[in-house]
GROMACS .gro file of C-alpha atoms in nm:
model
  188
    1MET     CA    1   7.044   8.226   6.791
    2PRO     CA    2   7.195   8.465   7.023
    3TRP     CA    3   7.185   8.261   7.298
    4ILE     CA    4   7.429   7.996   7.108
    5THR     CA    5   7.659   8.287   7.054
    6GLY     CA    6   7.636   8.373   7.419
    7VAL     CA    7   7.700   7.996   7.508
    8LEU     CA    8   8.018   8.000   7.264
    9MET     CA    9   8.170   8.333   7.385
   10SER     CA   10   8.137   8.208   7.756
   11VAL     CA   11   8.297   7.864   7.666
   12VAL     CA   12   8.588   8.053   7.491
   13LEU     CA   13   8.640   8.288   7.770
   14LEU     CA   14   8.640   8.012   8.026
   15THR     CA   15   8.883   7.785   7.801
   16ALA     CA   16   9.133   8.108   7.763
   17CYS     CA   17   9.138   8.166   8.153
   18SER     CA   18   9.236   7.802   8.248
   19SER     CA   19   9.602   7.719   8.307
   20VAL     CA   20   9.797   7.515   8.089
   21ALA     CA   21   9.960   7.211   8.221
   22HIS     CA   22  10.324   7.047   8.100
   23VAL     CA   23  10.375   6.700   8.144
   24GLN     CA   24  10.675   6.444   8.107
   25LYS     CA   25  10.623   6.077   8.136
   26ASP     CA   26  10.765   5.749   8.106
   27ASN     CA   27  10.607   5.598   7.786
   28ASN     CA   28  10.689   5.249   7.909
   29VAL     CA   29  10.470   5.284   8.214
   30ASP     CA   30  10.087   5.236   8.190
   31ILE     CA   31   9.938   5.495   8.412
   32SER     CA   32   9.611   5.319   8.419
   33ARG     CA   33   9.696   5.061   8.632
   34TYR     CA   34   9.766   5.248   8.911
   35LYS     CA   35   9.500   5.359   9.179
   36THR     CA   36   9.629   5.425   9.528
   37TYR     CA   37   9.901   5.649   9.630
   38ALA     CA   38  10.091   5.787   9.933
   39TRP     CA   39  10.238   6.112   9.997
   40VAL     CA   40  10.622   6.156  10.073
   41ALA     CA   41  10.753   6.446  10.253
   42GLY     CA   42  10.995   6.660  10.025
   43THR     CA   43  11.215   6.924  10.113
   44GLN     CA   44  11.107   7.278   9.934
   45LYS     CA   45  11.295   7.576   9.911
   46ASP     CA   46  11.202   7.921   9.830
   47SER     CA   47  11.401   8.047   9.546
   48LEU     CA   48  11.375   8.395   9.656
   49THR     CA   49  11.571   8.325   9.996
   50GLU     CA   50  11.741   7.929   9.922
   51LYS     CA   51  11.587   7.848  10.254
   52PRO     CA   52  11.388   7.507  10.288
   53ARG     CA   53  11.029   7.631  10.385
   54VAL     CA   54  10.800   7.454  10.681
   55THR     CA   55  10.472   7.316  10.580
   56ASP     CA   56  10.223   7.602  10.584
   57LEU     CA   57   9.872   7.673  10.505
   58THR     CA   58   9.965   7.676  10.103
   59ASP     CA   59  10.131   7.358  10.125
   60GLN     CA   60   9.813   7.204  10.329
   61LYS     CA   61   9.574   7.378  10.034
   62ILE     CA   62   9.768   7.212   9.775
   63ARG     CA   63   9.786   6.878   9.937
   64GLU     CA   64   9.422   6.895   9.988
   65SER     CA   65   9.306   7.005   9.626
   66ILE     CA   66   9.537   6.717   9.487
   67ASP     CA   67   9.372   6.468   9.715
   68ARG     CA   68   9.038   6.588   9.621
   69ASN     CA   69   9.094   6.601   9.246
   70LEU     CA   70   9.270   6.228   9.216
   71GLN     CA   71   8.973   6.106   9.466
   72LEU     CA   72   8.755   6.230   9.195
   73ASN     CA   73   8.921   6.041   8.919
   74GLY     CA   74   8.903   5.697   9.138
   75TRP     CA   75   9.250   5.727   9.324
   76THR     CA   76   9.261   5.612   9.677
   77LEU     CA   77   9.491   5.740   9.930
   78SER     CA   78   9.684   5.434  10.102
   79LYS     CA   79   9.930   5.467  10.387
   80SER     CA   80  10.054   5.088  10.339
   81GLN     CA   81  10.146   4.961  10.037
   82PRO     CA   82  10.062   5.234   9.767
   83ASP     CA   83  10.107   5.178   9.421
   84VAL     CA   84  10.272   5.534   9.359
   85LEU     CA   85  10.443   5.786   9.560
   86LEU     CA   86  10.343   6.174   9.547
   87VAL     CA   87  10.519   6.479   9.591
   88PHE     CA   88  10.476   6.828   9.501
   89ASP     CA   89  10.696   7.149   9.494
   90VAL     CA   90  10.602   7.526   9.443
   91ASP     CA   91  10.892   7.746   9.318
   92ILE     CA   92  10.839   8.110   9.318
   93GLN     CA   93  11.096   8.331   9.135
   94ARG     CA   94  11.152   8.680   9.001
   95GLU     CA   95  11.115   8.714   8.655
   96THR     CA   96  11.140   9.043   8.392
   97ARG     CA   97  10.930   9.100   8.094
   98LEU     CA   98  10.967   9.379   7.842
   99VAL     CA   99  10.622   9.549   7.840
  100SER     CA  100  10.540   9.828   7.545
  101ASP     CA  101  10.268  10.078   7.591
  102PRO     CA  102  10.153  10.283   7.276
  103VAL     CA  103  10.197  10.665   7.316
  104TYR     CA  104  10.005  10.900   7.137
  105SER     CA  105   9.991  11.284   7.083
  106TYR     CA  106   9.749  11.495   7.290
  107PRO     CA  107   9.452  11.620   7.043
  108ALA     CA  108   9.433  11.980   6.950
  109THR     CA  109   9.237  12.229   6.843
  110ARG     CA  110   9.360  12.537   6.669
  111TRP     CA  111   9.192  12.861   6.553
  112PHE     CA  112   9.235  13.019   6.227
  113TYR     CA  113   9.116  13.404   6.158
  114SER     CA  114   8.962  13.346   5.770
  115PRO     CA  115   8.906  13.671   5.595
  116TYR     CA  116   8.680  13.546   5.341
  117THR     CA  117   8.428  13.507   5.632
  118ARG     CA  118   8.582  13.758   5.872
  119ARG     CA  119   8.585  13.503   6.166
  120TYR     CA  120   8.797  13.225   6.388
  121VAL     CA  121   8.745  12.870   6.244
  122PRO     CA  122   8.832  12.586   6.467
  123VAL     CA  123   9.055  12.302   6.290
  124TYR     CA  124   9.085  11.989   6.481
  125TYR     CA  125   9.400  11.767   6.489
  126PRO     CA  126   9.328  11.398   6.646
  127SER     CA  127   9.606  11.234   6.851
  128GLN     CA  128   9.822  11.063   6.649
  129PHE     CA  129  10.049  10.755   6.717
  130ILE     CA  130  10.378  10.845   6.820
  131GLY     CA  131  10.559  10.556   6.929
  132TYR     CA  132  10.624  10.296   7.201
  133ASP     CA  133  10.719  10.348   7.551
  134ARG     CA  134  10.906  10.017   7.631
  135ARG     CA  135  11.033   9.937   7.999
  136ARG     CA  136  11.115   9.644   8.206
  137GLU     CA  137  10.866   9.506   8.471
  138THR     CA  138  10.959   9.261   8.755
  139TYR     CA  139  10.677   8.991   8.825
  140ARG     CA  140  10.659   8.672   9.045
  141GLU     CA  141  10.618   8.371   8.879
  142GLY     CA  142  10.512   8.048   9.032
  143THR     CA  143  10.568   7.708   8.919
  144LEU     CA  144  10.384   7.408   9.085
  145THR     CA  145  10.517   7.060   9.031
  146ILE     CA  146  10.369   6.740   9.082
  147THR     CA  147  10.578   6.416   9.076
  148VAL     CA  148  10.450   6.049   9.066
  149MET     CA  149  10.708   5.804   9.158
  150ASP     CA  150  10.638   5.419   9.121
  151ALA     CA  151  10.635   5.293   9.530
  152LYS     CA  152  10.837   4.975   9.447
  153THR     CA  153  11.106   5.126   9.243
  154GLU     CA  154  11.095   5.489   9.368
  155LYS     CA  155  11.120   5.602   8.988
  156THR     CA  156  10.960   5.897   8.858
  157ILE     CA  157  10.724   5.786   8.610
  158TRP     CA  158  10.519   6.089   8.578
  159GLN     CA  159  10.565   6.442   8.638
  160GLY     CA  160  10.334   6.766   8.550
  161TRP     CA  161  10.359   7.133   8.605
  162THR     CA  162  10.227   7.478   8.569
  163ILE     CA  163  10.354   7.808   8.561
  164SER     CA  164  10.146   8.133   8.646
  165GLU     CA  165  10.199   8.490   8.784
  166VAL     CA  166  10.151   8.518   9.143
  167ASP     CA  167  10.024   8.847   9.302
  168GLY     CA  168  10.181   8.815   9.647
  169ARG     CA  169  10.430   8.579   9.808
  170ARG     CA  170  10.186   8.292   9.783
  171LEU     CA  171   9.951   8.103   9.539
  172SER     CA  172   9.575   8.204   9.593
  173ASP     CA  173   9.330   7.944   9.628
  174HIS     CA  174   9.186   7.995   9.311
  175GLN     CA  175   9.536   7.949   9.137
  176ILE     CA  176   9.576   7.637   9.335
  177GLU     CA  177   9.278   7.491   9.220
  178ASP     CA  178   9.315   7.596   8.883
  179ASN     CA  179   9.671   7.468   8.839
  180VAL     CA  180   9.610   7.123   9.032
  181LYS     CA  181   9.317   7.048   8.795
  182ALA     CA  182   9.479   7.144   8.472
  183ILE     CA  183   9.776   6.913   8.577
  184LEU     CA  184   9.594   6.643   8.696
  185LYS     CA  185   9.361   6.630   8.404
  186LYS     CA  186   9.678   6.501   8.214
  187LEU     CA  187   9.760   6.224   8.431
  188LYS     CA  188   9.656   5.948   8.201
   0.00000   0.00000   0.00000
């Protein structure tokens, strides 16, 4: 019985740590009939500087992760006559949030003289909740968007995205893999 509880707790923790993906799709299109894809070179801008970004290592890792996950699901990269065209976009923006931290008083001990026992007696006062310390905090939020377009009509038929907090100026390898998996899991 204890090992079942351990397994269930592990599943809950791993599920809670995964990225949440959002999807928009054309309900008139059956995605399951598409099996080949090609990449489209997109123009990507960094929202913080509004300058076009050149393809860098992060973009390469995102593309490799998308390729790997699509191929695991039976898709094939085809440079001639693909069924769909793929493009991805990474947008990193500064966001603010309100953070509330609880504030407690310091515990204290006071000594009182007892005339009945003729000695000093300690009285302990535990810490008490005073209120909240509220502050605004700035952080970076990264949005990874994958767009799937029909190759013949160049019409967007599916789009998925995830939003996650970014520690630095770039998404980490772990964040890239988690976000791509979460998005492509919904490609149906």
